[in-house]
mmCIF file of C-alpha atoms in Angstrom:
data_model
loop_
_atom_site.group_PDB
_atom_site.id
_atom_site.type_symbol
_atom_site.label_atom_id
_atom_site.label_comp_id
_atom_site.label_asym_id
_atom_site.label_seq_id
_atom_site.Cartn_x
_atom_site.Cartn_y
_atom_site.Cartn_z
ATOM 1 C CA UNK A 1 47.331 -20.239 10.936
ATOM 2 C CA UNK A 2 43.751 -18.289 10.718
ATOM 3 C CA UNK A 3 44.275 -14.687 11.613
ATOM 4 C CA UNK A 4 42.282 -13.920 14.592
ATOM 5 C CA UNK A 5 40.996 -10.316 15.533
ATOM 6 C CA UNK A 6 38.970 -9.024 18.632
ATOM 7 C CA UNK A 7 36.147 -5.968 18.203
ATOM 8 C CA UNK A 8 33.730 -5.017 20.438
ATOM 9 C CA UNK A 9 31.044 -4.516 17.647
ATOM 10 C CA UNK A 10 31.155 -6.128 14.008
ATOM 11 C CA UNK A 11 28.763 -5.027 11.594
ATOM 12 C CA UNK A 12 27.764 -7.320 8.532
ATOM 13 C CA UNK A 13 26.582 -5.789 5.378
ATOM 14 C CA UNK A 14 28.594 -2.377 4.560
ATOM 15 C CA UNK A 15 25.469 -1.464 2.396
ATOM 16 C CA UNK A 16 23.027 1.910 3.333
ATOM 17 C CA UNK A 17 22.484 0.684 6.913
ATOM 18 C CA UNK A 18 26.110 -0.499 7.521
ATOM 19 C CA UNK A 19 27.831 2.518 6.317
ATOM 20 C CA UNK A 20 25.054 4.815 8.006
ATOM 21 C CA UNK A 21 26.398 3.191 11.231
ATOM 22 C CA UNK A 22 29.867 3.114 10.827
ATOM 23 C CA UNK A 23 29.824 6.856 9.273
ATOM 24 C CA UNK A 24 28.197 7.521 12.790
ATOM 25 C CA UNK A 25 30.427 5.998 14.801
ATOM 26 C CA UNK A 26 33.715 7.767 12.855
ATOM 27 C CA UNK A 27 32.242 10.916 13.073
ATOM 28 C CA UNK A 28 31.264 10.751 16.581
ATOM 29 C CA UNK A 29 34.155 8.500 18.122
ATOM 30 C CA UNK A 30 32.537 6.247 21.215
ATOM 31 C CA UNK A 31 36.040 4.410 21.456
ATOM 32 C CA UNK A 32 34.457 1.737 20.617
ATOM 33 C CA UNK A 33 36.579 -0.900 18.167
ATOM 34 C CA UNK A 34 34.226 -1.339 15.352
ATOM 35 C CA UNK A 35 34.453 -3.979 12.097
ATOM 36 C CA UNK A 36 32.246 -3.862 9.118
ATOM 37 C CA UNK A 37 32.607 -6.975 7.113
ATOM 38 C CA UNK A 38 30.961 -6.498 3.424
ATOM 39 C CA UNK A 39 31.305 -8.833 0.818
ATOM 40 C CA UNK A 40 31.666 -6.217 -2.189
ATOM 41 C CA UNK A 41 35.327 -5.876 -3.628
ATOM 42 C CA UNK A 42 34.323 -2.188 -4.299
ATOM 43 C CA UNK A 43 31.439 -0.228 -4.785
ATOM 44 C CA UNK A 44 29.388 1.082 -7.432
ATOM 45 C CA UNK A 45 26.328 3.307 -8.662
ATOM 46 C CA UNK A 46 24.193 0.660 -8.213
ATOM 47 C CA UNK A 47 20.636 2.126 -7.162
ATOM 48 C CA UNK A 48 19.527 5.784 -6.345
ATOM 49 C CA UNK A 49 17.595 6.837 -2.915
ATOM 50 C CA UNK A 50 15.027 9.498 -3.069
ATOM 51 C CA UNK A 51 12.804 11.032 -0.308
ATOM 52 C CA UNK A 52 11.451 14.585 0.523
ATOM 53 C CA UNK A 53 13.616 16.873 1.751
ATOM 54 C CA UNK A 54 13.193 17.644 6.096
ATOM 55 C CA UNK A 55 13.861 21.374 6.702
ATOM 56 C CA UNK A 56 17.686 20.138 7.105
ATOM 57 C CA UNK A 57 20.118 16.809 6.522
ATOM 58 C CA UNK A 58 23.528 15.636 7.082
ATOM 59 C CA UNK A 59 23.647 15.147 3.100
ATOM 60 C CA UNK A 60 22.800 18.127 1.600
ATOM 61 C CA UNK A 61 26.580 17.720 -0.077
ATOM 62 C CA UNK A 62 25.523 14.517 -1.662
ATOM 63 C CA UNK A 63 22.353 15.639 -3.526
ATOM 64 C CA UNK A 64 22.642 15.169 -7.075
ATOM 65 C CA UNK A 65 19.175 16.877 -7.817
ATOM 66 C CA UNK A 66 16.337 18.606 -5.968
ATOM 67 C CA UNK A 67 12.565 19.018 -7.261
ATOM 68 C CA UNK A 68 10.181 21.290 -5.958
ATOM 69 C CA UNK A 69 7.188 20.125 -8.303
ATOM 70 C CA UNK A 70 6.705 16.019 -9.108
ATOM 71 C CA UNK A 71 4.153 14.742 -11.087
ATOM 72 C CA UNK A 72 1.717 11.920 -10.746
ATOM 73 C CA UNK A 73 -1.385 10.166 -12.757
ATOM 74 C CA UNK A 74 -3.151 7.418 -14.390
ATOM 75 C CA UNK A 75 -2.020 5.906 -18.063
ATOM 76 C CA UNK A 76 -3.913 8.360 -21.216
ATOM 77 C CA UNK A 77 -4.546 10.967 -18.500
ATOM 78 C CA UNK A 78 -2.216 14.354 -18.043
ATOM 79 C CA UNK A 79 -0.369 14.296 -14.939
ATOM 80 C CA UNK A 80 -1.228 16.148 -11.999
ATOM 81 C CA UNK A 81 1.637 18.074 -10.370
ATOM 82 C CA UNK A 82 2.252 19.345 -7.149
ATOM 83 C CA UNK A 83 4.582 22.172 -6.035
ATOM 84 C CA UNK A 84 6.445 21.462 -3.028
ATOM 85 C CA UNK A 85 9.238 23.954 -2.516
ATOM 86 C CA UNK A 86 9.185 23.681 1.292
ATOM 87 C CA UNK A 87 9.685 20.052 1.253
ATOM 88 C CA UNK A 88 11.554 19.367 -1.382
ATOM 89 C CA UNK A 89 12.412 15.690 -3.535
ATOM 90 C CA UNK A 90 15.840 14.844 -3.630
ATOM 91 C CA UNK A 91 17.748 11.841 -4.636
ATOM 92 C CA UNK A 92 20.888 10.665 -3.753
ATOM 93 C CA UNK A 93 23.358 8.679 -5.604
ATOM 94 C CA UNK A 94 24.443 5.334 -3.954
ATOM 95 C CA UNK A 95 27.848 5.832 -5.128
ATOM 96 C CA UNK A 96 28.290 9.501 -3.625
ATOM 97 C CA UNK A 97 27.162 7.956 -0.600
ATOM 98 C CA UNK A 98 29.205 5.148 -0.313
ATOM 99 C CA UNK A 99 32.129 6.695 -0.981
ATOM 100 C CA UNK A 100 31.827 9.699 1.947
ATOM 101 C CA UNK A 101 30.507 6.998 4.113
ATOM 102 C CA UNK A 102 34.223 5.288 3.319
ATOM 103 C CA UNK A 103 35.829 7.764 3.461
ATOM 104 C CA UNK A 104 35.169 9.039 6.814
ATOM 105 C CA UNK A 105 35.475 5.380 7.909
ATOM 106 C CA UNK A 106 38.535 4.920 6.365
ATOM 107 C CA UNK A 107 39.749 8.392 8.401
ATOM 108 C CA UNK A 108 38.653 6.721 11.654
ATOM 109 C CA UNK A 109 40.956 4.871 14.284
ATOM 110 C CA UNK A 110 38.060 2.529 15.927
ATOM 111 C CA UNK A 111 35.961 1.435 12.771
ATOM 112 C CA UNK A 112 37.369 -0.845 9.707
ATOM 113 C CA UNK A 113 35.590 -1.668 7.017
ATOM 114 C CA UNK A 114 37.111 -4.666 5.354
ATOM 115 C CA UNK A 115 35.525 -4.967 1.524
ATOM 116 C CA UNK A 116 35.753 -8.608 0.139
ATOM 117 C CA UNK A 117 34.884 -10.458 3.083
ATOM 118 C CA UNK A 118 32.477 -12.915 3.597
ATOM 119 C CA UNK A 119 30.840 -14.667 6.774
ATOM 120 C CA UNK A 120 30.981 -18.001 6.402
ATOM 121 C CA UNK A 121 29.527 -18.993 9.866
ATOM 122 C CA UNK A 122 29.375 -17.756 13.399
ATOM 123 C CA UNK A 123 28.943 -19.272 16.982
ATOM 124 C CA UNK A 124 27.848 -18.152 20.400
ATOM 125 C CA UNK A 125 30.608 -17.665 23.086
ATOM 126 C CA UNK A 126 30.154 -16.837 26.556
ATOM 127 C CA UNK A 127 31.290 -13.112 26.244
ATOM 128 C CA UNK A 128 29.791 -12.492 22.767
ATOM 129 C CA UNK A 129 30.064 -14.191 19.232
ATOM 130 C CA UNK A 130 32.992 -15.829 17.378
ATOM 131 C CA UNK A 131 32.280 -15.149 13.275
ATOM 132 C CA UNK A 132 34.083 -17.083 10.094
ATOM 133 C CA UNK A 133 34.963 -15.646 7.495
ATOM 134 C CA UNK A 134 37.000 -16.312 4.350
ATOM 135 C CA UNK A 135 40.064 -13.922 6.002
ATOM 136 C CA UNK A 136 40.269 -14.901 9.793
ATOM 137 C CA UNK A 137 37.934 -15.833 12.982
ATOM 138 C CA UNK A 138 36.732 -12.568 14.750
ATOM 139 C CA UNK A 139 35.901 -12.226 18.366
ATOM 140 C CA UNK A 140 33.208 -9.944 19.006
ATOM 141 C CA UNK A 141 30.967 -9.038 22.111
ATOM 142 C CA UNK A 142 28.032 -7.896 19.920
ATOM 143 C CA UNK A 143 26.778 -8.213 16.099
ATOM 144 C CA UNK A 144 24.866 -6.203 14.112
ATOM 145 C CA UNK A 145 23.555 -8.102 11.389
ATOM 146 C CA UNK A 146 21.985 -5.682 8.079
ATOM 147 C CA UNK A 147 22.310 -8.641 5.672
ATOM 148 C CA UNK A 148 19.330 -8.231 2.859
ATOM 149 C CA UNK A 149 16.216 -10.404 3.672
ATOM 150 C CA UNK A 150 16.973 -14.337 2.651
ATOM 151 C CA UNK A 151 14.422 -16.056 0.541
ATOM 152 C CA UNK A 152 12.294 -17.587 3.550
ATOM 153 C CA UNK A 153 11.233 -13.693 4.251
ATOM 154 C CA UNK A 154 10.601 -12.973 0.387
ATOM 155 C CA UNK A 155 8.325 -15.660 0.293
ATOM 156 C CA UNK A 156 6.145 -14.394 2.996
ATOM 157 C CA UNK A 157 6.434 -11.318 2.371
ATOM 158 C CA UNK A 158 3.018 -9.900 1.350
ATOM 159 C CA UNK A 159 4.184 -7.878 -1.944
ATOM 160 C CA UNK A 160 6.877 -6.790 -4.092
ATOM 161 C CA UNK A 161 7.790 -3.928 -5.499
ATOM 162 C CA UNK A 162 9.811 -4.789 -8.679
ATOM 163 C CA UNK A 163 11.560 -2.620 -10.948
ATOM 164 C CA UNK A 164 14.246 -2.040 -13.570
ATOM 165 C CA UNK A 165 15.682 1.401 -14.593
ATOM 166 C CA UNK A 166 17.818 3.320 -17.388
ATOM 167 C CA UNK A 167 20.172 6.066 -16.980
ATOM 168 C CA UNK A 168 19.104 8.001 -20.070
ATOM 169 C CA UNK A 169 21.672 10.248 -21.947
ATOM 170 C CA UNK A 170 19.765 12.338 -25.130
ATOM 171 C CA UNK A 171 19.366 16.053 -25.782
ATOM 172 C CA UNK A 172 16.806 18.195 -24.602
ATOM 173 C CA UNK A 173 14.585 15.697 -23.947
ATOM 174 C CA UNK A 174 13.878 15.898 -19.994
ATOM 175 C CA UNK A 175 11.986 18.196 -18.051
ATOM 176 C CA UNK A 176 14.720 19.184 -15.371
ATOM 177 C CA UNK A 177 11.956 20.821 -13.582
ATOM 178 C CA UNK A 178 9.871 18.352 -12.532
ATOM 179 C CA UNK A 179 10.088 14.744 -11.296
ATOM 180 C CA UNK A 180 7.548 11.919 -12.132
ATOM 181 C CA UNK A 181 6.635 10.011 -8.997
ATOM 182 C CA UNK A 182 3.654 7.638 -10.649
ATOM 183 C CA UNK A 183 3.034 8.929 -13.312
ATOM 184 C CA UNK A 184 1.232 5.988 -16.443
ATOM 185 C CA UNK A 185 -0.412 4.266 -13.626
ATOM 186 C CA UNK A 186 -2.113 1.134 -14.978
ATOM 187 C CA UNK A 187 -3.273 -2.392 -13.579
ATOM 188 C CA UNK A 188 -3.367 -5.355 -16.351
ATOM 189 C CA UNK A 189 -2.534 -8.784 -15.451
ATOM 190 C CA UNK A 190 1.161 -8.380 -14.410
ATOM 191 C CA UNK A 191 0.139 -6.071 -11.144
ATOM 192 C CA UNK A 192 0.099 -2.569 -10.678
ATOM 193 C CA UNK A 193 2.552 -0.439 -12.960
ATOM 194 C CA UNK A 194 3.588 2.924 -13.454
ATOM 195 C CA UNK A 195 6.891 5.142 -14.164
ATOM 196 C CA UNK A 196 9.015 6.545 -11.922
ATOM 197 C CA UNK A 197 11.280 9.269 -13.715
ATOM 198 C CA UNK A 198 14.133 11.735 -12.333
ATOM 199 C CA UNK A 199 15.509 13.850 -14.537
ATOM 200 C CA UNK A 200 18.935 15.194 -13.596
ATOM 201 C CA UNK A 201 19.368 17.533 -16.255
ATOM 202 C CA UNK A 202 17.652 18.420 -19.561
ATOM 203 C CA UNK A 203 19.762 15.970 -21.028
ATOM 204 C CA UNK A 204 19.666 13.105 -18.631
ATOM 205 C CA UNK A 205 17.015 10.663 -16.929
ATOM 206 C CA UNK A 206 16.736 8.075 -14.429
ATOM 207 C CA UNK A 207 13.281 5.954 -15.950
ATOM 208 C CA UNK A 208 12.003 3.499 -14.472
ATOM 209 C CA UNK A 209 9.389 0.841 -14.618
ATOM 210 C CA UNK A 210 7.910 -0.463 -11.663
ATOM 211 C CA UNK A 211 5.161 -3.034 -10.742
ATOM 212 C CA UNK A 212 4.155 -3.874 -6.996
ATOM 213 C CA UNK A 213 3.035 -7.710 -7.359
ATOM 214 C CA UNK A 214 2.425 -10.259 -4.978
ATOM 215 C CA UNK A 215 5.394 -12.448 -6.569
ATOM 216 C CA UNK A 216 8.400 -11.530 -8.269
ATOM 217 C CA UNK A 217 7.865 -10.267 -11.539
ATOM 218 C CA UNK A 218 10.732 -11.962 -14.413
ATOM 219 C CA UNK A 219 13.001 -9.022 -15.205
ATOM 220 C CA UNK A 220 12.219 -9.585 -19.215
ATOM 221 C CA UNK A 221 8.330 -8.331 -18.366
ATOM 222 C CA UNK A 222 9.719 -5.246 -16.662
ATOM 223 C CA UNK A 223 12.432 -4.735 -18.929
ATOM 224 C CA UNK A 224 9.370 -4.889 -21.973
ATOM 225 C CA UNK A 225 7.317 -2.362 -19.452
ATOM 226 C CA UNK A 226 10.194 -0.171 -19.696
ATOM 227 C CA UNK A 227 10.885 -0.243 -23.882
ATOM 228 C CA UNK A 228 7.337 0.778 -23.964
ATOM 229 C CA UNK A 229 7.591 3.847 -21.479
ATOM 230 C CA UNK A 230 10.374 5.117 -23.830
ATOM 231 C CA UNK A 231 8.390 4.601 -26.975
ATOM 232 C CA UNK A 232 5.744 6.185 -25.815
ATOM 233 C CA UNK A 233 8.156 9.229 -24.593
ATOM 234 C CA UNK A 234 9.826 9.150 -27.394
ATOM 235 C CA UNK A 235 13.708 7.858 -25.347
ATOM 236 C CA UNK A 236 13.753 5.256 -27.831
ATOM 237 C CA UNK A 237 17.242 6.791 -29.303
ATOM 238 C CA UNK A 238 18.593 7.844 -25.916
ATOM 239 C CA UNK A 239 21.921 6.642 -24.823
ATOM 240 C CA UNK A 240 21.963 3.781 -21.956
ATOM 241 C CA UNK A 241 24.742 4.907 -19.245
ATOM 242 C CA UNK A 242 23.715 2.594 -16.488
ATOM 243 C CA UNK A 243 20.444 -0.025 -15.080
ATOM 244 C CA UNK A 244 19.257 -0.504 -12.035
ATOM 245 C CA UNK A 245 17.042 -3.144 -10.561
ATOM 246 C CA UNK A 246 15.604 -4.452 -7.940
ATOM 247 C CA UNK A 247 12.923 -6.607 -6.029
ATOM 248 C CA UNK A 248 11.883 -4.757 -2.295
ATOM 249 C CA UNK A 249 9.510 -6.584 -0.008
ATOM 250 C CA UNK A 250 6.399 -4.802 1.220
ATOM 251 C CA UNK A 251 5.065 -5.397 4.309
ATOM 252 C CA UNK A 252 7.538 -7.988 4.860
ATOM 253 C CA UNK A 253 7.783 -9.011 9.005
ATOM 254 C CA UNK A 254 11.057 -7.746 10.274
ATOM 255 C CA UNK A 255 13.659 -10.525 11.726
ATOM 256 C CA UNK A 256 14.294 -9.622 15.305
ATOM 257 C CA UNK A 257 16.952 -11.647 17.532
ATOM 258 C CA UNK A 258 15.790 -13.114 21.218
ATOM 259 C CA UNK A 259 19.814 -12.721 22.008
ATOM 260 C CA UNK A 260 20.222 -8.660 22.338
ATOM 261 C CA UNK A 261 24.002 -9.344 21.589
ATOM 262 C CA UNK A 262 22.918 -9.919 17.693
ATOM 263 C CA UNK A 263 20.416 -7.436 16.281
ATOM 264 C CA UNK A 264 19.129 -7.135 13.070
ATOM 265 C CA UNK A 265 19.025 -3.857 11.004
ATOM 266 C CA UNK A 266 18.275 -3.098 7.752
ATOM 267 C CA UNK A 267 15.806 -4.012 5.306
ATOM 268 C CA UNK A 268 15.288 -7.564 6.656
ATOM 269 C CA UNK A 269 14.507 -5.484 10.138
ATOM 270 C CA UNK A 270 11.865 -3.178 8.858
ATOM 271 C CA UNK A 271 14.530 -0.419 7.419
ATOM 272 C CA UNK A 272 11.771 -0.138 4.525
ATOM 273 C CA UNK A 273 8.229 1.366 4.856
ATOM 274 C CA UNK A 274 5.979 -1.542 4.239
ATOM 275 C CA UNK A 275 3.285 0.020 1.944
ATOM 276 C CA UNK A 276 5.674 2.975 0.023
ATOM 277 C CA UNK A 277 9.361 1.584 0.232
ATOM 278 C CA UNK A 278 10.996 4.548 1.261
ATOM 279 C CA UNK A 279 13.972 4.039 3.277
ATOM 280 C CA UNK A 280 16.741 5.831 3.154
ATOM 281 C CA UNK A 281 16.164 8.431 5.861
ATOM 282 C CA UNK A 282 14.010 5.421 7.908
ATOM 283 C CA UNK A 283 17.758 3.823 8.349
ATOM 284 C CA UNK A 284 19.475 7.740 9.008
ATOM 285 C CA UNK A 285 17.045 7.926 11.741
ATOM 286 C CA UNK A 286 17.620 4.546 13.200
ATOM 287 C CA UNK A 287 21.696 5.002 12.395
ATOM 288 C CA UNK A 288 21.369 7.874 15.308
ATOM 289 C CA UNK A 289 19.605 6.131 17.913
ATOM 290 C CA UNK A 290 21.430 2.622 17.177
ATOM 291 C CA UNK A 291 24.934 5.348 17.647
ATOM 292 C CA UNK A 292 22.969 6.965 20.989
ATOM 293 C CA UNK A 293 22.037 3.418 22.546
ATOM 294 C CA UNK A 294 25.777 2.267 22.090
ATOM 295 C CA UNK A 295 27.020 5.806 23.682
ATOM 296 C CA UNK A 296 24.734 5.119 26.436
ATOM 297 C CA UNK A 297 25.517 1.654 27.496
ATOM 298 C CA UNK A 298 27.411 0.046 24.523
ATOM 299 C CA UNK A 299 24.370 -2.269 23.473
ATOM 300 C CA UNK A 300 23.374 -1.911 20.221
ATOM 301 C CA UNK A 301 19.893 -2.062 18.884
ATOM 302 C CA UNK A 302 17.460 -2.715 16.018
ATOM 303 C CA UNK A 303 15.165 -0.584 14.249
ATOM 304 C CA UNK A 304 12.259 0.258 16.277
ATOM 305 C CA UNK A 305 8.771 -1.251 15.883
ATOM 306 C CA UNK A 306 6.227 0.314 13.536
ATOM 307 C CA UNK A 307 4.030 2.839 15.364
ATOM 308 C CA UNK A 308 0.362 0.592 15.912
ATOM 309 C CA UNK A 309 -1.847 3.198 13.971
ATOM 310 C CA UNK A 310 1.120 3.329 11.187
ATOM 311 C CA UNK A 311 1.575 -0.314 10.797
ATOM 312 C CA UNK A 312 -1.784 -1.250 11.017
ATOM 313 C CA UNK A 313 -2.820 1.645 8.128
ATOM 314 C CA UNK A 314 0.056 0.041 5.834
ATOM 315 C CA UNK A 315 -1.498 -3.420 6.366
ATOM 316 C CA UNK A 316 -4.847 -2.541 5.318
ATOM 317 C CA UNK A 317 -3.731 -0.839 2.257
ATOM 318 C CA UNK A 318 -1.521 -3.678 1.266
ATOM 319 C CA UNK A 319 -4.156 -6.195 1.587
ATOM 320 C CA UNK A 320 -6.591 -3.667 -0.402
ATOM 321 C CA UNK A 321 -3.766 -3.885 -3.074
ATOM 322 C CA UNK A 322 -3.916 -7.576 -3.361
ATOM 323 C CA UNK A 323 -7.388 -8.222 -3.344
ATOM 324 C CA UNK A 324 -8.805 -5.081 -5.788
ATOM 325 C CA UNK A 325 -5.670 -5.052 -7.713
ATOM 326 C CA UNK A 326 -8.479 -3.763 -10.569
ATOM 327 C CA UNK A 327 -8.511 -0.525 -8.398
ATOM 328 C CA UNK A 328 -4.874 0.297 -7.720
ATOM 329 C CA UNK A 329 -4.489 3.295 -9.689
ATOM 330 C CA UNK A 330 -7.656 4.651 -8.686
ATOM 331 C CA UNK A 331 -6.769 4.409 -5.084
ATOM 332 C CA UNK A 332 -3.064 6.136 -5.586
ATOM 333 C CA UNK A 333 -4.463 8.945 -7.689
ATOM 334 C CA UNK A 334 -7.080 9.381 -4.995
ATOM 335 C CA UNK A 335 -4.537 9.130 -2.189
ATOM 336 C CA UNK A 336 -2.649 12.094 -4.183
ATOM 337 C CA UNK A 337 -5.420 14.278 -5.863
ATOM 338 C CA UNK A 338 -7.442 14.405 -2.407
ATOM 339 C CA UNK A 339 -4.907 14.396 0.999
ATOM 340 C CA UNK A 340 -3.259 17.590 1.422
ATOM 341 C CA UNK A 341 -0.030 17.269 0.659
ATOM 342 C CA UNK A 342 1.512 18.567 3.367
ATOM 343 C CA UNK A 343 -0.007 15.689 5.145
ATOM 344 C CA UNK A 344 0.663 12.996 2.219
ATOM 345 C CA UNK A 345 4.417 14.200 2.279
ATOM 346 C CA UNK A 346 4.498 13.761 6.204
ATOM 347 C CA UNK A 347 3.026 10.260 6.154
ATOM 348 C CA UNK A 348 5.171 8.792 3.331
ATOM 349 C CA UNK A 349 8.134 10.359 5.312
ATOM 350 C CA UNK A 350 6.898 8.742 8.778
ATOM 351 C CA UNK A 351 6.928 11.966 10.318
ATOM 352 C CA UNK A 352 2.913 12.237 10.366
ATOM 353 C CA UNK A 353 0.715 13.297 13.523
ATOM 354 C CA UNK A 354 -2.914 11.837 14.289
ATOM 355 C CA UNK A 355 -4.175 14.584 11.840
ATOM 356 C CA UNK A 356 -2.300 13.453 8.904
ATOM 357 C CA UNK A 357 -3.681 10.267 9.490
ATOM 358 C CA UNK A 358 -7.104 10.621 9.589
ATOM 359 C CA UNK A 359 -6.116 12.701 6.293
ATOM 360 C CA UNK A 360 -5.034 10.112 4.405
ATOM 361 C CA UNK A 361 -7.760 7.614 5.329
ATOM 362 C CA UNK A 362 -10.475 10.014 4.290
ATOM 363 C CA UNK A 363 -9.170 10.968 0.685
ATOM 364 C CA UNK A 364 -9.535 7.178 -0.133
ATOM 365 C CA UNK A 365 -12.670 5.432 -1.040
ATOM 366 C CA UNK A 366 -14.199 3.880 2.095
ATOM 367 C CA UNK A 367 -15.717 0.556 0.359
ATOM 368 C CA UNK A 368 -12.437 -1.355 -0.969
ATOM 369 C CA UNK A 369 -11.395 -1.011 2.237
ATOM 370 C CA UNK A 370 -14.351 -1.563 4.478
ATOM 371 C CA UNK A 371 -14.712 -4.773 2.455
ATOM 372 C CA UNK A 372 -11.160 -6.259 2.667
ATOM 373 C CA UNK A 373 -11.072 -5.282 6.537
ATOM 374 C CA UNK A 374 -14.337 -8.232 6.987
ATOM 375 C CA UNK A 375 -12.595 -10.560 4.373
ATOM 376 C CA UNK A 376 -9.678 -9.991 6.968
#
């Protein structure tokens, strides 16, 4: 017989915007019976989240490293660094994250998270949803859905940033100090690439190579862009203690659900910001109001819509990016040489005013954009 359980919310996907939810709703009890379903047998270090720093988090705990100065800059060219100590980088490691996020889950009387489980199919039922999996049939009034986007969305999604990354282990080779945001920044016929470096320690590096593209760059080119970065830094003896890769969509349009009883969160729902990727503190923020809307009536709900002036400003510069691809590193370096960078660090962390705006859009070049605004 098919084991049969009732909830009044199920979550699918116990990834960053699962977790954030359910560590909500065990820290803050709603008595609310709560299932995440997540396919993963157990979890591992699997990617790293970085932002800047707001004058106070709920993870301070889990930062593995904190930057005041990061670096950017064009390939042949010194970086440029800027000196941030009121705001901060920080990255987090997925691993630390998942397992506090389990922990206090695991602690908690109304949530579950059950790890290898899979939905297999769902229907609609008068009073909510009824979802298959491989373990049982679960009865559920509403459904939060933070599955990653499916191919239809990658496809018309208007870029992608691809990338691959090495946990690097060799002495005294990193600059602890400092952390390389986009730094190498060059466009051949591959895209735009640059490197994207953390060091944790003098003796230990996240590197990456990363290309925004308007397909899916094959993991051998990136994993060649890479070999180079570390010949030309010298990493070509470090010690490999982990990879990490990935393809995120950019300026992808967010799945939303006509039936409020099944919302969509995550990155499929606009969990990442369009023209930057950033989005680990994006799905914190929407974690607290998704917990507030369910403490006020019990309805869940998605991740808000892009502010106009935002998503319209993302648009543009994605659509610049495709069309003068030439002109990609000349726009970034502009974008970080000329904004202040109190207002660059605001508007990359969606916490920008009007001001900050009209920052941003004057320390680009007008033409590339003037031009690809009458193509549009």
């Amino acid at each position: 017989m098919t084991e049969s359980t009732q909830v009044e919310l199920t979550i699918i996907g116990g990834g960053l915007a699962g977790l954030s939810l359910g560590q909500q709703l065990a820290s803050t009890p709603l008595g609310l019976k709560t299932l995440i379903i997540e396919p993963r047998e157990a979890y591992a270090n699997d990617r790293t989240w970085s932002f800047w720093a707001p004058p106070a988090h709920q993870f301070d705990q889990l930062v593995s490293k904190t930057w005041n100065g990061w670096a950017y800059g064009e390939l042949h060219a010194p970086p440029r660094i800027h000196n941030t100590p009121e705001t901060p980088y920080q990255s987090i490691r997925s691993i630390e994250f998942y397992q506090a996020a389990s922990q206090a889950i695991f602690s908690a009387d109304d949530v579950e998270l059950a790890l290898g489980e899979r939905v297999e199919g769902h229907q609609r039922l008068n009073t909510g949803w009824l979802i298959q999996t491989n373990e049982r049939e679960i009865q559920t009034r509403y459904v939060i859905d933070t599955r990653p986007p499916n191919n239809s969305q990658l496809e018309n999604t208007k870029m992608l940033q691809c990338f691959i990354g090495e946990h690097l282990v060799m002495a005294h080779a990193f600059n602890p100090d400092q952390a390389e945001l986009m730094t190498d920044m060059i466009a051949d016929e591959h895209g735009f690439l640059f490197s994207y470096v953390l060091p944790l320690s003098r003796d230990e590096a996240l590197v990456e190579a990363t290309r925004f593209s308007a397909g899916a760059i094959p993991w051998p080119i990136l994993k060649m862009d890479l070999e180079q970065i570390k010949t030309r830094r010298g990493w070509t003896a470090a010690r490999v203690t982990g990879e990490e890769k990935a393809r995120l969509p950019m300026g992808l349009k967010p799945r939303r659900s006509p039936d409020k009883s099944w919302v969509y969160a995550g990155t499929a729902a606009g969990g990442l910001r369009a023209a930057s990727g950033y989005g680990f503190m994006r799905i914190q923020r929407w974690a607290k109001q998704c917990h507030d809307a369910l403490r006020a009536d019990h309805k869940p709900i998605g991740h808000p819509a892009e502010p106009r002036l935002q998503g319209w400003m993302d648009e543009l510069f994605l659509d610049v990016l495709i069309h003068e691809p030439a002109r990609v590193p000349e726009l970034f370096h502009c974008l970080y040489s000329r904004a202040p960078v109190d207002s660059l660090i605001r508007f990359m962390s969606d916490q920008s005013s009007l001001l900050d705006k009209l920052q941003i859009i004057r320390s680009l070049p007008a033409r590339p954009f003037l031009r690809t605004m009458v193509r549009r």
